[in-house]
PDB file of C-alpha atoms in Angstrom:
ATOM      1  CA  MET A   1       0.000   0.000   0.000  1.00 85.00           C
ATOM      2  CA  THR A   2       1.340   3.405  -1.033  1.00 93.00           C
ATOM      3  CA  ARG A   3       0.575   6.348   1.235  1.00 97.00           C
ATOM      4  CA  LEU A   4       0.308   9.849  -0.247  1.00 97.00           C
ATOM      5  CA  LEU A   5       0.001  13.120   1.693  1.00 98.00           C
ATOM      6  CA  VAL A   6      -1.093  16.486   0.319  1.00 98.00           C
ATOM      7  CA  LEU A   7       0.510  19.068   2.590  1.00 98.00           C
ATOM      8  CA  GLY A   8       0.595  22.842   2.773  1.00 98.00           C
ATOM      9  CA  ASN A   9      -1.432  25.999   3.200  1.00 98.00           C
ATOM     10  CA  SER A  10      -4.750  27.155   1.754  1.00 97.00           C
ATOM     11  CA  HIS A  11      -3.472  26.464  -1.768  1.00 97.00           C
ATOM     12  CA  ALA A  12      -2.935  22.822  -0.800  1.00 97.00           C
ATOM     13  CA  ALA A  13      -6.539  22.797   0.416  1.00 95.00           C
ATOM     14  CA  THR A  14      -7.546  23.459  -3.191  1.00 96.00           C
ATOM     15  CA  LEU A  15      -5.968  20.137  -4.139  1.00 96.00           C
ATOM     16  CA  ARG A  16      -7.783  18.403  -1.277  1.00 95.00           C
ATOM     17  CA  ARG A  17     -11.093  19.168  -2.981  1.00 94.00           C
ATOM     18  CA  ALA A  18      -9.847  17.270  -6.042  1.00 95.00           C
ATOM     19  CA  LEU A  19      -8.801  14.120  -4.170  1.00 94.00           C
ATOM     20  CA  PRO A  20     -12.235  12.417  -4.403  1.00 93.00           C
ATOM     21  CA  VAL A  21     -12.011  12.707  -8.202  1.00 94.00           C
ATOM     22  CA  ALA A  22      -8.363  11.761  -8.672  1.00 92.00           C
ATOM     23  CA  ALA A  23      -7.834   9.131  -5.980  1.00 90.00           C
ATOM     24  CA  PRO A  24     -10.043   6.420  -7.587  1.00 90.00           C
ATOM     25  CA  GLU A  25      -7.559   6.394 -10.486  1.00 88.00           C
ATOM     26  CA  TRP A  26      -4.838   5.208  -8.092  1.00 92.00           C
ATOM     27  CA  PRO A  27      -5.557   1.654  -6.907  1.00 88.00           C
ATOM     28  CA  GLY A  28      -3.516   0.631  -3.902  1.00 89.00           C
ATOM     29  CA  VAL A  29      -2.910   4.234  -2.840  1.00 93.00           C
ATOM     30  CA  THR A  30      -4.288   5.880   0.289  1.00 95.00           C
ATOM     31  CA  THR A  31      -4.425   9.679   0.269  1.00 96.00           C
ATOM     32  CA  ASP A  32      -4.494  12.113   3.162  1.00 97.00           C
ATOM     33  CA  PHE A  33      -4.410  15.864   3.623  1.00 97.00           C
ATOM     34  CA  TRP A  34      -2.904  18.033   6.327  1.00 98.00           C
ATOM     35  CA  GLY A  35      -2.729  21.773   6.145  1.00 98.00           C
ATOM     36  CA  LEU A  36      -3.167  25.153   7.782  1.00 98.00           C
ATOM     37  CA  PRO A  37      -3.820  28.721   6.624  1.00 97.00           C
ATOM     38  CA  GLY A  38      -0.686  30.404   5.305  1.00 96.00           C
ATOM     39  CA  ALA A  39       0.591  32.206   8.404  1.00 96.00           C
ATOM     40  CA  ALA A  40      -0.162  29.202  10.631  1.00 97.00           C
ATOM     41  CA  PHE A  41       1.447  26.721   8.243  1.00 98.00           C
ATOM     42  CA  ALA A  42       4.578  28.876   8.151  1.00 97.00           C
ATOM     43  CA  LYS A  43       4.918  28.387  11.913  1.00 97.00           C
ATOM     44  CA  ALA A  44       4.226  24.641  12.051  1.00 98.00           C
ATOM     45  CA  ARG A  45       7.321  22.572  12.789  1.00 97.00           C
ATOM     46  CA  GLN A  46       8.331  18.931  12.551  1.00 98.00           C
ATOM     47  CA  ASP A  47       9.862  17.439  15.705  1.00 97.00           C
ATOM     48  CA  GLU A  48      12.703  14.925  15.937  1.00 96.00           C
ATOM     49  CA  SER A  49      10.302  11.995  15.593  1.00 97.00           C
ATOM     50  CA  GLY A  50       8.857  13.341  12.338  1.00 97.00           C
ATOM     51  CA  ILE A  51       5.597  14.711  13.748  1.00 98.00           C
ATOM     52  CA  LEU A  52       4.489  18.027  12.253  1.00 98.00           C
ATOM     53  CA  ARG A  53       2.492  20.170  14.666  1.00 97.00           C
ATOM     54  CA  PRO A  54       1.127  23.709  14.703  1.00 97.00           C
ATOM     55  CA  ASP A  55       2.843  26.348  16.823  1.00 97.00           C
ATOM     56  CA  PRO A  56       1.911  25.382  20.413  1.00 95.00           C
ATOM     57  CA  GLU A  57       1.962  29.046  21.467  1.00 95.00           C
ATOM     58  CA  ASP A  58      -0.441  30.185  18.749  1.00 94.00           C
ATOM     59  CA  ALA A  59      -4.082  29.635  19.686  1.00 95.00           C
ATOM     60  CA  VAL A  60      -5.274  30.375  16.149  1.00 94.00           C
ATOM     61  CA  SER A  61      -2.938  27.744  14.703  1.00 97.00           C
ATOM     62  CA  GLN A  62      -4.110  25.217  17.250  1.00 96.00           C
ATOM     63  CA  ARG A  63      -7.771  25.901  16.491  1.00 96.00           C
ATOM     64  CA  LYS A  64      -7.315  25.796  12.729  1.00 96.00           C
ATOM     65  CA  ALA A  65      -5.385  22.529  12.932  1.00 96.00           C
ATOM     66  CA  GLY A  66      -8.403  20.912  14.529  1.00 94.00           C
ATOM     67  CA  GLN A  67     -10.857  22.482  12.093  1.00 95.00           C
ATOM     68  CA  TRP A  68      -8.933  21.674   8.917  1.00 96.00           C
ATOM     69  CA  ASN A  69      -7.647  18.184   9.657  1.00 96.00           C
ATOM     70  CA  ARG A  70      -8.654  14.843  11.104  1.00 92.00           C
ATOM     71  CA  GLN A  71      -5.841  15.251  13.640  1.00 94.00           C
ATOM     72  CA  ASP A  72      -4.079  18.332  14.952  1.00 95.00           C
ATOM     73  CA  HIS A  73      -0.735  16.808  13.905  1.00 97.00           C
ATOM     74  CA  VAL A  74       0.632  14.562  11.165  1.00 98.00           C
ATOM     75  CA  ASP A  75       3.421  11.965  11.139  1.00 98.00           C
ATOM     76  CA  LEU A  76       5.410  12.765   8.005  1.00 98.00           C
ATOM     77  CA  THR A  77       7.437   9.576   8.342  1.00 98.00           C
ATOM     78  CA  ALA A  78       4.308   7.514   7.603  1.00 97.00           C
ATOM     79  CA  TYR A  79       4.085   8.611   3.939  1.00 98.00           C
ATOM     80  CA  ASP A  80       5.794   7.361   0.817  1.00 97.00           C
ATOM     81  CA  HIS A  81       5.164  10.577  -1.129  1.00 97.00           C
ATOM     82  CA  ILE A  82       4.378  14.105   0.045  1.00 98.00           C
ATOM     83  CA  LEU A  83       2.970  16.817  -2.222  1.00 98.00           C
ATOM     84  CA  LEU A  84       3.907  20.172  -0.680  1.00 98.00           C
ATOM     85  CA  VAL A  85       1.869  23.001  -2.168  1.00 98.00           C
ATOM     86  CA  GLY A  86       1.663  26.742  -1.659  1.00 97.00           C
ATOM     87  CA  LEU A  87       5.120  28.247  -1.130  1.00 98.00           C
ATOM     88  CA  ARG A  88       5.491  31.679  -2.757  1.00 96.00           C
ATOM     89  CA  TYR A  89       9.286  31.650  -3.191  1.00 96.00           C
ATOM     90  CA  GLY A  90       9.757  35.358  -2.647  1.00 92.00           C
ATOM     91  CA  LEU A  91       7.592  36.292  -5.611  1.00 93.00           C
ATOM     92  CA  ARG A  92       6.369  39.551  -4.053  1.00 92.00           C
ATOM     93  CA  PRO A  93       9.839  41.069  -3.526  1.00 90.00           C
ATOM     94  CA  ALA A  94      11.025  39.560  -6.813  1.00 90.00           C
ATOM     95  CA  GLN A  95       8.238  41.282  -8.726  1.00 92.00           C
ATOM     96  CA  GLY A  96       8.964  44.476  -6.836  1.00 87.00           C
ATOM     97  CA  PHE A  97      12.458  44.729  -8.222  1.00 80.00           C
ATOM     98  CA  MET A  98      11.357  43.463 -11.634  1.00 85.00           C
ATOM     99  CA  ARG A  99       8.990  46.415 -11.740  1.00 83.00           C
ATOM    100  CA  ALA A 100      11.487  48.912 -10.370  1.00 78.00           C
ATOM    101  CA  LEU A 101      14.500  47.879 -12.426  1.00 73.00           C
ATOM    102  CA  HIS A 102      12.856  46.563 -15.591  1.00 72.00           C
ATOM    103  CA  PRO A 103      15.806  44.230 -16.117  1.00 66.00           C
ATOM    104  CA  LEU A 104      14.687  43.110 -19.570  1.00 62.00           C
ATOM    105  CA  ASP A 105      12.526  46.057 -20.587  1.00 57.00           C
ATOM    106  CA  TRP A 106      14.263  49.055 -19.090  1.00 55.00           C
ATOM    107  CA  GLY A 107      14.745  50.887 -22.375  1.00 51.00           C
ATOM    108  CA  ASN A 108      10.991  51.429 -22.820  1.00 52.00           C
ATOM    109  CA  ARG A 109      10.650  53.806 -19.925  1.00 50.00           C
ATOM    110  CA  SER A 110      12.476  57.059 -19.285  1.00 48.00           C
ATOM    111  CA  GLY A 111      14.711  56.979 -16.238  1.00 47.00           C
ATOM    112  CA  ALA A 112      14.306  53.275 -15.507  1.00 48.00           C
ATOM    113  CA  LEU A 113      17.417  51.396 -14.516  1.00 49.00           C
ATOM    114  CA  GLY A 114      18.845  48.535 -16.521  1.00 54.00           C
ATOM    115  CA  VAL A 115      20.502  45.563 -14.843  1.00 61.00           C
ATOM    116  CA  SER A 116      22.072  42.444 -16.218  1.00 71.00           C
ATOM    117  CA  GLU A 117      20.270  39.148 -16.490  1.00 79.00           C
ATOM    118  CA  GLY A 118      22.957  37.689 -14.255  1.00 80.00           C
ATOM    119  CA  PHE A 119      22.076  40.124 -11.472  1.00 83.00           C
ATOM    120  CA  LEU A 120      18.402  39.269 -11.828  1.00 85.00           C
ATOM    121  CA  ARG A 121      19.063  35.540 -11.677  1.00 88.00           C
ATOM    122  CA  ALA A 122      21.275  35.898  -8.604  1.00 89.00           C
ATOM    123  CA  ALA A 123      18.632  37.963  -6.805  1.00 89.00           C
ATOM    124  CA  LEU A 124      15.896  35.471  -7.682  1.00 93.00           C
ATOM    125  CA  ARG A 125      18.011  32.509  -6.602  1.00 94.00           C
ATOM    126  CA  ALA A 126      18.711  34.160  -3.240  1.00 95.00           C
ATOM    127  CA  GLU A 127      14.974  34.703  -2.608  1.00 95.00           C
ATOM    128  CA  ILE A 128      14.075  31.161  -3.662  1.00 97.00           C
ATOM    129  CA  MET A 129      16.825  29.480  -1.655  1.00 97.00           C
ATOM    130  CA  ALA A 130      15.903  31.460   1.455  1.00 96.00           C
ATOM    131  CA  VAL A 131      12.343  30.122   1.230  1.00 97.00           C
ATOM    132  CA  LEU A 132      13.527  26.553   0.685  1.00 97.00           C
ATOM    133  CA  HIS A 133      15.978  26.626   3.582  1.00 97.00           C
ATOM    134  CA  ALA A 134      13.334  28.111   5.882  1.00 97.00           C
ATOM    135  CA  GLN A 135      10.850  25.398   4.899  1.00 97.00           C
ATOM    136  CA  ASN A 136      13.498  22.714   5.325  1.00 97.00           C
ATOM    137  CA  ALA A 137      14.075  23.935   8.878  1.00 97.00           C
ATOM    138  CA  ARG A 138      10.372  23.387   9.596  1.00 97.00           C
ATOM    139  CA  THR A 139       9.793  20.159   7.623  1.00 97.00           C
ATOM    140  CA  ALA A 140      12.885  18.206   6.665  1.00 96.00           C
ATOM    141  CA  LEU A 141      12.661  18.007   2.870  1.00 97.00           C
ATOM    142  CA  ASP A 142      13.781  14.782   1.241  1.00 96.00           C
ATOM    143  CA  GLY A 143      13.256  12.731  -1.903  1.00 95.00           C
ATOM    144  CA  ARG A 144       9.645  11.912  -0.991  1.00 96.00           C
ATOM    145  CA  PHE A 145       8.615  15.533  -1.506  1.00 98.00           C
ATOM    146  CA  ILE A 146       7.213  16.981  -4.719  1.00 98.00           C
ATOM    147  CA  LEU A 147       6.608  20.715  -4.539  1.00 98.00           C
ATOM    148  CA  MET A 148       4.407  23.137  -6.458  1.00 98.00           C
ATOM    149  CA  PRO A 149       4.349  26.915  -5.916  1.00 98.00           C
ATOM    150  CA  ALA A 150       1.234  28.827  -4.969  1.00 98.00           C
ATOM    151  CA  PRO A 151      -0.676  29.736  -8.139  1.00 98.00           C
ATOM    152  CA  TYR A 152      -0.112  33.130  -9.650  1.00 98.00           C
ATOM    153  CA  PRO A 153      -2.905  35.611  -8.939  1.00 98.00           C
ATOM    154  CA  ALA A 154      -5.749  35.733 -11.427  1.00 98.00           C
ATOM    155  CA  ALA A 155      -5.755  38.143 -14.342  1.00 97.00           C
ATOM    156  CA  SER A 156      -8.393  40.168 -12.489  1.00 97.00           C
ATOM    157  CA  VAL A 157      -5.587  41.790 -10.444  1.00 97.00           C
ATOM    158  CA  THR A 158      -4.719  43.778 -13.559  1.00 97.00           C
ATOM    159  CA  GLU A 159      -8.209  45.300 -13.827  1.00 96.00           C
ATOM    160  CA  PRO A 160      -9.598  48.335 -11.967  1.00 95.00           C
ATOM    161  CA  GLY A 161     -11.585  47.436  -8.894  1.00 94.00           C
ATOM    162  CA  PRO A 162     -11.230  45.894  -5.446  1.00 94.00           C
ATOM    163  CA  LEU A 163      -9.020  43.021  -6.624  1.00 96.00           C
ATOM    164  CA  HIS A 164      -6.460  45.243  -8.355  1.00 97.00           C
ATOM    165  CA  GLU A 165      -2.849  44.681  -7.276  1.00 96.00           C
ATOM    166  CA  PRO A 166      -0.464  47.334  -8.631  1.00 95.00           C
ATOM    167  CA  VAL A 167       2.802  45.384  -8.623  1.00 94.00           C
ATOM    168  CA  PRO A 168       1.611  42.130 -10.289  1.00 95.00           C
ATOM    169  CA  ALA A 169      -0.392  44.236 -12.747  1.00 96.00           C
ATOM    170  CA  ALA A 170       2.638  46.345 -13.655  1.00 94.00           C
ATOM    171  CA  VAL A 171       4.889  43.325 -14.125  1.00 94.00           C
ATOM    172  CA  ALA A 172       2.301  41.532 -16.268  1.00 94.00           C
ATOM    173  CA  ARG A 173       2.181  44.588 -18.545  1.00 92.00           C
ATOM    174  CA  LEU A 174       5.917  44.632 -19.222  1.00 89.00           C
ATOM    175  CA  ALA A 175       6.687  43.970 -22.875  1.00 83.00           C
ATOM    176  CA  ARG A 176       8.952  41.079 -21.932  1.00 85.00           C
ATOM    177  CA  ALA A 177       6.984  39.722 -18.999  1.00 91.00           C
ATOM    178  CA  ALA A 178       7.048  36.248 -20.528  1.00 92.00           C
ATOM    179  CA  ASP A 179      10.860  36.360 -20.586  1.00 89.00           C
ATOM    180  CA  LEU A 180      10.877  37.397 -16.938  1.00 91.00           C
ATOM    181  CA  GLN A 181       8.664  34.482 -15.979  1.00 94.00           C
ATOM    182  CA  ALA A 182      10.846  32.109 -17.981  1.00 93.00           C
ATOM    183  CA  ILE A 183      13.878  33.279 -16.003  1.00 92.00           C
ATOM    184  CA  TYR A 184      11.977  32.987 -12.716  1.00 95.00           C
ATOM    185  CA  ASP A 185      10.791  29.478 -13.607  1.00 97.00           C
ATOM    186  CA  GLU A 186      14.311  28.406 -14.574  1.00 96.00           C
ATOM    187  CA  GLU A 187      15.704  29.656 -11.281  1.00 96.00           C
ATOM    188  CA  LEU A 188      12.958  27.843  -9.378  1.00 97.00           C
ATOM    189  CA  MET A 189      13.807  24.590 -11.124  1.00 97.00           C
ATOM    190  CA  GLU A 190      17.564  24.990 -10.684  1.00 97.00           C
ATOM    191  CA  ALA A 191      17.260  25.799  -6.972  1.00 97.00           C
ATOM    192  CA  HIS A 192      15.233  22.646  -6.315  1.00 97.00           C
ATOM    193  CA  LYS A 193      17.531  20.548  -8.464  1.00 96.00           C
ATOM    194  CA  ALA A 194      20.528  21.786  -6.478  1.00 96.00           C
ATOM    195  CA  LEU A 195      18.892  20.488  -3.291  1.00 95.00           C
ATOM    196  CA  GLY A 196      17.795  17.190  -4.844  1.00 95.00           C
ATOM    197  CA  LEU A 197      14.114  18.152  -4.797  1.00 97.00           C
ATOM    198  CA  MET A 198      11.358  17.748  -7.380  1.00 97.00           C
ATOM    199  CA  LEU A 199       9.438  20.871  -8.367  1.00 98.00           C
ATOM    200  CA  VAL A 200       6.405  20.925 -10.654  1.00 98.00           C
ATOM    201  CA  LEU A 201       5.602  24.364 -12.030  1.00 98.00           C
ATOM    202  CA  GLN A 202       2.064  25.703 -12.276  1.00 98.00           C
ATOM    203  CA  PRO A 203       0.431  23.864 -15.194  1.00 98.00           C
ATOM    204  CA  PRO A 204       0.592  26.100 -18.289  1.00 97.00           C
ATOM    205  CA  GLU A 205      -3.027  25.407 -19.222  1.00 98.00           C
ATOM    206  CA  THR A 206      -4.091  27.273 -16.082  1.00 98.00           C
ATOM    207  CA  GLN A 207      -2.161  30.432 -16.942  1.00 98.00           C
ATOM    208  CA  ASP A 208      -3.677  33.472 -18.622  1.00 97.00           C
ATOM    209  CA  ARG A 209      -0.331  35.077 -19.469  1.00 96.00           C
ATOM    210  CA  ALA A 210       2.947  35.689 -17.647  1.00 96.00           C
ATOM    211  CA  PHE A 211       2.567  35.665 -13.863  1.00 97.00           C
ATOM    212  CA  LEU A 212      -1.252  35.413 -14.075  1.00 98.00           C
ATOM    213  CA  THR A 213      -3.840  32.624 -13.746  1.00 98.00           C
ATOM    214  CA  LYS A 214      -7.024  32.384 -15.803  1.00 98.00           C
ATOM    215  CA  THR A 215      -9.982  33.889 -13.962  1.00 98.00           C
ATOM    216  CA  GLN A 216     -12.088  30.806 -14.733  1.00 98.00           C
ATOM    217  CA  PHE A 217     -10.141  28.975 -12.009  1.00 98.00           C
ATOM    218  CA  LEU A 218     -11.024  31.373  -9.186  1.00 98.00           C
ATOM    219  CA  GLU A 219     -13.033  29.985  -6.301  1.00 97.00           C
ATOM    220  CA  GLU A 220     -14.637  33.357  -5.494  1.00 97.00           C
ATOM    221  CA  PRO A 221     -14.137  35.575  -8.568  1.00 95.00           C
ATOM    222  CA  GLY A 222     -15.640  38.730  -7.105  1.00 91.00           C
ATOM    223  CA  ARG A 223     -13.914  38.519  -3.736  1.00 96.00           C
ATOM    224  CA  ASP A 224     -10.544  36.799  -4.015  1.00 97.00           C
ATOM    225  CA  ALA A 225      -8.009  36.811  -6.857  1.00 97.00           C
ATOM    226  CA  ARG A 226      -5.589  34.323  -5.320  1.00 97.00           C
ATOM    227  CA  HIS A 227      -7.409  31.156  -4.283  1.00 97.00           C
ATOM    228  CA  MET A 228      -8.390  28.683  -6.968  1.00 98.00           C
ATOM    229  CA  ASN A 229     -11.254  26.223  -7.360  1.00 97.00           C
ATOM    230  CA  ALA A 230     -11.439  22.439  -7.513  1.00 96.00           C
ATOM    231  CA  SER A 231     -10.946  22.439 -11.299  1.00 97.00           C
ATOM    232  CA  TYR A 232      -7.568  24.062 -10.809  1.00 98.00           C
ATOM    233  CA  GLY A 233      -6.888  21.690  -7.922  1.00 97.00           C
ATOM    234  CA  LEU A 234      -7.481  18.633 -10.090  1.00 97.00           C
ATOM    235  CA  ILE A 235      -5.136  19.854 -12.840  1.00 97.00           C
ATOM    236  CA  ALA A 236      -2.434  20.697 -10.297  1.00 97.00           C
ATOM    237  CA  LEU A 237      -2.863  17.440  -8.376  1.00 96.00           C
ATOM    238  CA  GLN A 238      -2.619  15.298 -11.485  1.00 95.00           C
ATOM    239  CA  ALA A 239       0.407  17.260 -12.742  1.00 96.00           C
ATOM    240  CA  MET A 240       2.248  16.475  -9.515  1.00 96.00           C
ATOM    241  CA  ALA A 241       1.049  12.887  -9.255  1.00 95.00           C
ATOM    242  CA  ARG A 242       2.354  12.044 -12.738  1.00 94.00           C
ATOM    243  CA  HIS A 243       5.857  12.224 -11.292  1.00 94.00           C
ATOM    244  CA  ILE A 244       5.125   9.319  -8.923  1.00 93.00           C
ATOM    245  CA  PRO A 245       5.709   5.892 -10.516  1.00 87.00           C
ATOM    246  CA  ASP A 246       3.344   4.185  -8.045  1.00 83.00           C
ATOM    247  CA  LEU A 247       0.464   6.299  -9.332  1.00 85.00           C
ATOM    248  CA  TYR A 248       1.242   6.431 -13.059  1.00 82.00           C
ATOM    249  CA  PRO A 249       3.554   3.465 -13.775  1.00 79.00           C
ATOM    250  CA  ASP A 250       3.078   3.652 -17.535  1.00 78.00           C
ATOM    251  CA  LEU A 251       4.753   7.075 -17.522  1.00 79.00           C
ATOM    252  CA  HIS A 252       7.855   5.645 -15.829  1.00 71.00           C
ATOM    253  CA  PRO A 253       8.868   2.554 -17.823  1.00 63.00           C
ATOM    254  CA  ALA A 254      12.539   2.853 -16.867  1.00 57.00           C
ATOM    255  CA  LEU A 255      11.626   2.602 -13.179  1.00 49.00           C
ATOM    256  CA  THR A 256       8.824   0.062 -13.382  1.00 46.00           C
ATOM    257  CA  GLY A 257       9.979  -2.166 -16.211  1.00 43.00           C
ATOM    258  CA  LYS A 258       6.770  -1.571 -18.124  1.00 40.00           C
ATOM    259  CA  ARG A 259       6.588  -0.509 -21.727  1.00 37.00           C
ATOM    260  CA  ILE A 260       4.548   2.355 -23.055  1.00 33.00           C
ATOM    261  CA  ALA A 261       2.178   0.972 -25.681  1.00 30.00           C
TER     262      ALA A 261
END
């Protein structure tokens, strides 16, 4: 019996809603979920025995752990594969200096500063590695983990109204925004590779354009531009699960000995 855990913050909870649809495709696999809202999950820590618990000094974390999960703690050592979802990898500060410095598009705006691609990559790598090391201090990351970032905000953040976010909107409008995302994605992948970790990027079919998600995937389109619905959750869950031979053996013939017809 293979045991699979979906772990993370509110973005992982989106994948939980897709488990009843996806799990029947995986005979011999048991699936569980454990998560907390973002700030509470960021304070949860794994002890020496492998048990992940909420911050014992945070009453909100304690309450949410009981509301969100079957148990207020989870034994990470009990799982063969762990899908960790929802880290932001310093995207907010990264987009802040993308906007300010216009590293690939600086010539289109008077007075903007130009910086080299090497500087940009180094700054992105520093932000990403800081997030990974901080998470590793809370939950020891190993080869069982497959990670996926939090989804990009929906395209509605670029429109006037209550969901407007100036920095993501400005970055999405840059003439070479797609090049910036390509660099960001490459640095994400390289950082995880350097630590021996598997990262699955946000599925491209869910993206509107660079750094934005299609509004059709929003759970509450008029109220929240960042949390996605079960349709998004299913696409994301299946994209991660395809990297697990136990779940999709026909996609891993070299590991399973099977041939692809």
